[in-house]
mmCIF file with all atom_site columns, C-alpha atoms in Angstrom:
data_model
loop_
_atom_site.group_PDB
_atom_site.id
_atom_site.type_symbol
_atom_site.label_atom_id
_atom_site.label_alt_id
_atom_site.label_comp_id
_atom_site.label_asym_id
_atom_site.label_entity_id
_atom_site.label_seq_id
_atom_site.pdbx_PDB_ins_code
_atom_site.Cartn_x
_atom_site.Cartn_y
_atom_site.Cartn_z
_atom_site.occupancy
_atom_site.B_iso_or_equiv
_atom_site.pdbx_formal_charge
_atom_site.auth_seq_id
_atom_site.auth_comp_id
_atom_site.auth_asym_id
_atom_site.auth_atom_id
_atom_site.pdbx_PDB_model_num
ATOM 1  C CA . MET A 1 1  ? -3.386  -8.524  4.974   1.00 0.00 ? 1  MET A CA 1
ATOM 2  C CA . THR A 1 2  ? -1.218  -9.134  8.661   1.00 0.00 ? 2  THR A CA 1
ATOM 3  C CA . ALA A 1 3  ? 1.194   -11.005 6.920   1.00 0.00 ? 3  ALA A CA 1
ATOM 4  C CA . PRO A 1 4  ? 3.240   -9.913  5.220   1.00 0.00 ? 4  PRO A CA 1
ATOM 5  C CA . LEU A 1 5  ? 2.930   -6.169  7.432   1.00 0.00 ? 5  LEU A CA 1
ATOM 6  C CA . TRP A 1 6  ? 3.856   -8.092  10.719  1.00 0.00 ? 6  TRP A CA 1
ATOM 7  C CA . GLN A 1 7  ? 7.086   -9.313  7.789   1.00 0.00 ? 7  GLN A CA 1
ATOM 8  C CA . LEU A 1 8  ? 7.539   -5.612  7.409   1.00 0.00 ? 8  LEU A CA 1
ATOM 9  C CA . ARG A 1 9  ? 7.216   -4.636  10.819  1.00 0.00 ? 9  ARG A CA 1
ATOM 10 C CA . LEU A 1 10 ? 9.924   -6.600  11.735  1.00 0.00 ? 10 LEU A CA 1
ATOM 11 C CA . THR A 1 11 ? 12.135  -6.127  8.796   1.00 0.00 ? 11 THR A CA 1
ATOM 12 C CA . HIS A 1 12 ? 11.918  -2.024  8.901   1.00 0.00 ? 12 HIS A CA 1
ATOM 13 C CA . PRO A 1 13 ? 11.478  -1.283  11.670  1.00 0.00 ? 13 PRO A CA 1
ATOM 14 C CA . GLN A 1 14 ? 11.944  2.939   10.227  1.00 0.00 ? 14 GLN A CA 1
ATOM 15 C CA . ILE A 1 15 ? 8.700   2.800   8.559   1.00 0.00 ? 15 ILE A CA 1
ATOM 16 C CA . THR A 1 16 ? 5.461   3.876   10.171  1.00 0.00 ? 16 THR A CA 1
ATOM 17 C CA . GLN A 1 17 ? 3.032   5.106   7.772   1.00 0.00 ? 17 GLN A CA 1
ATOM 18 C CA . VAL A 1 18 ? 1.696   1.986   4.960   1.00 0.00 ? 18 VAL A CA 1
ATOM 19 C CA . TRP A 1 19 ? -0.434  3.182   2.412   1.00 0.00 ? 19 TRP A CA 1
ATOM 20 C CA . ALA A 1 20 ? -3.045  0.609   1.303   1.00 0.00 ? 20 ALA A CA 1
ATOM 21 C CA . ASP A 1 21 ? -6.437  0.761   -1.103  1.00 0.00 ? 21 ASP A CA 1
ATOM 22 C CA . SER A 1 22 ? -9.792  2.056   -0.173  1.00 0.00 ? 22 SER A CA 1
ATOM 23 C CA . ALA A 1 23 ? -10.551 -1.793  0.710   1.00 0.00 ? 23 ALA A CA 1
ATOM 24 C CA . TYR A 1 24 ? -8.328  -2.657  3.296   1.00 0.00 ? 24 TYR A CA 1
ATOM 25 C CA . SER A 1 25 ? -9.421  0.612   5.465   1.00 0.00 ? 25 SER A CA 1
ATOM 26 C CA . ARG A 1 26 ? -12.990 -1.403  6.726   1.00 0.00 ? 26 ARG A CA 1
ATOM 27 C CA . ASP A 1 27 ? -13.308 -3.668  9.440   1.00 0.00 ? 27 ASP A CA 1
ATOM 28 C CA . LEU A 1 28 ? -11.103 -3.249  12.172  1.00 0.00 ? 28 LEU A CA 1
ATOM 29 C CA . LEU A 1 29 ? -7.977  -3.138  10.482  1.00 0.00 ? 29 LEU A CA 1
ATOM 30 C CA . PRO A 1 30 ? -6.117  0.118   10.564  1.00 0.00 ? 30 PRO A CA 1
ATOM 31 C CA . ASN A 1 31 ? -7.052  0.199   14.646  1.00 0.00 ? 31 ASN A CA 1
ATOM 32 C CA . TRP A 1 32 ? -5.205  -3.551  14.895  1.00 0.00 ? 32 TRP A CA 1
ATOM 33 C CA . THR A 1 33 ? -2.118  -2.079  13.000  1.00 0.00 ? 33 THR A CA 1
ATOM 34 C CA . GLN A 1 34 ? -2.115  0.658   14.917  1.00 0.00 ? 34 GLN A CA 1
ATOM 35 C CA . VAL A 1 35 ? -2.551  -1.653  18.506  1.00 0.00 ? 35 VAL A CA 1
ATOM 36 C CA . HIS A 1 36 ? -0.320  -4.787  17.520  1.00 0.00 ? 36 HIS A CA 1
ATOM 37 C CA . LEU A 1 37 ? 2.020   -3.078  14.897  1.00 0.00 ? 37 LEU A CA 1
ATOM 38 C CA . TRP A 1 38 ? 2.701   0.842   15.771  1.00 0.00 ? 38 TRP A CA 1
ATOM 39 C CA . LEU A 1 39 ? 2.239   0.747   11.970  1.00 0.00 ? 39 LEU A CA 1
ATOM 40 C CA . THR A 1 40 ? -0.553  4.333   10.387  1.00 0.00 ? 40 THR A CA 1
ATOM 41 C CA . LEU A 1 41 ? -2.050  2.349   7.577   1.00 0.00 ? 41 LEU A CA 1
ATOM 42 C CA . ARG A 1 42 ? -3.914  5.064   4.674   1.00 0.00 ? 42 ARG A CA 1
ATOM 43 C CA . PRO A 1 43 ? -6.378  4.207   2.907   1.00 0.00 ? 43 PRO A CA 1
ATOM 44 C CA . VAL A 1 44 ? -5.326  6.045   -0.520  1.00 0.00 ? 44 VAL A CA 1
ATOM 45 C CA . LEU A 1 45 ? -9.606  7.275   -1.958  1.00 0.00 ? 45 LEU A CA 1
ATOM 46 C CA . ARG A 1 46 ? -11.189 8.433   -4.519  1.00 0.00 ? 46 ARG A CA 1
ATOM 47 C CA . PRO A 1 47 ? -11.977 12.138  -4.991  1.00 0.00 ? 47 PRO A CA 1
ATOM 48 C CA . LYS A 1 48 ? -15.442 12.868  -3.655  1.00 0.00 ? 48 LYS A CA 1
ATOM 49 C CA . GLY A 1 49 ? -18.037 13.318  -6.397  1.00 0.00 ? 49 GLY A CA 1
ATOM 50 C CA . SER A 1 50 ? -15.338 10.565  -9.140  1.00 0.00 ? 50 SER A CA 1
ATOM 51 C CA . LYS A 1 51 ? -17.188 7.827   -11.515 1.00 0.00 ? 51 LYS A CA 1
ATOM 52 C CA . GLY A 1 52 ? -15.034 6.351   -14.122 1.00 0.00 ? 52 GLY A CA 1
ATOM 53 C CA . PHE A 1 53 ? -11.273 5.545   -13.789 1.00 0.00 ? 53 PHE A CA 1
ATOM 54 C CA . VAL A 1 54 ? -9.756  8.327   -11.476 1.00 0.00 ? 54 VAL A CA 1
ATOM 55 C CA . VAL A 1 55 ? -5.776  8.685   -11.424 1.00 0.00 ? 55 VAL A CA 1
ATOM 56 C CA . LEU A 1 56 ? -5.154  8.592   -7.258  1.00 0.00 ? 56 LEU A CA 1
ATOM 57 C CA . PRO A 1 57 ? -3.132  10.537  -6.112  1.00 0.00 ? 57 PRO A CA 1
ATOM 58 C CA . ARG A 1 58 ? -0.330  7.313   -4.100  1.00 0.00 ? 58 ARG A CA 1
ATOM 59 C CA . ARG A 1 59 ? -1.951  3.863   -6.385  1.00 0.00 ? 59 ARG A CA 1
ATOM 60 C CA . TRP A 1 60 ? -0.294  5.712   -9.836  1.00 0.00 ? 60 TRP A CA 1
ATOM 61 C CA . LYS A 1 61 ? 3.559   5.419   -7.964  1.00 0.00 ? 61 LYS A CA 1
ATOM 62 C CA . VAL A 1 62 ? 3.295   2.008   -7.011  1.00 0.00 ? 62 VAL A CA 1
ATOM 63 C CA . GLU A 1 63 ? 1.938   2.200   -10.854 1.00 0.00 ? 63 GLU A CA 1
ATOM 64 C CA . ARG A 1 64 ? 4.995   3.167   -12.583 1.00 0.00 ? 64 ARG A CA 1
ATOM 65 C CA . SER A 1 65 ? 7.434   1.908   -10.533 1.00 0.00 ? 65 SER A CA 1
ATOM 66 C CA . ILE A 1 66 ? 5.849   -0.789  -11.889 1.00 0.00 ? 66 ILE A CA 1
ATOM 67 C CA . GLY A 1 67 ? 5.447   -0.804  -15.474 1.00 0.00 ? 67 GLY A CA 1
ATOM 68 C CA . TRP A 1 68 ? 9.452   0.588   -15.665 1.00 0.00 ? 68 TRP A CA 1
ATOM 69 C CA . ILE A 1 69 ? 10.766  -2.699  -14.166 1.00 0.00 ? 69 ILE A CA 1
ATOM 70 C CA . MET A 1 70 ? 8.567   -4.104  -16.545 1.00 0.00 ? 70 MET A CA 1
ATOM 71 C CA . ASN A 1 71 ? 10.111  -2.755  -18.723 1.00 0.00 ? 71 ASN A CA 1
ATOM 72 C CA . ALA A 1 72 ? 13.525  -5.004  -18.612 1.00 0.00 ? 72 ALA A CA 1
ATOM 73 C CA . ARG A 1 73 ? 13.598  -7.321  -20.293 1.00 0.00 ? 73 ARG A CA 1
ATOM 74 C CA . ARG A 1 74 ? 14.400  -10.041 -18.067 1.00 0.00 ? 74 ARG A CA 1
ATOM 75 C CA . ASN A 1 75 ? 11.317  -9.509  -15.170 1.00 0.00 ? 75 ASN A CA 1
ATOM 76 C CA . CYS A 1 76 ? 9.209   -9.807  -18.264 1.00 0.00 ? 76 CYS A CA 1
ATOM 77 C CA . ARG A 1 77 ? 7.270   -12.804 -18.392 1.00 0.00 ? 77 ARG A CA 1
ATOM 78 C CA . ASP A 1 78 ? 6.466   -13.356 -22.115 1.00 0.00 ? 78 ASP A CA 1
#
């Protein structure tokens, strides 16, 4: 996970906040990104008390964009 963050920081220094899956909020990764890359790693968490499938606030934008890209025949693998 740290290699893509290094590349992100080098190619786009204006980005200061990264939204990530809740699995990346564990361990020392949020602190490491803050200290070494000057990035704020914000996990997208499920709402408290939710069960089953839930549309998460930030992830639906990514899923929607990927769906749009995959609708283009050139990018679609059959």
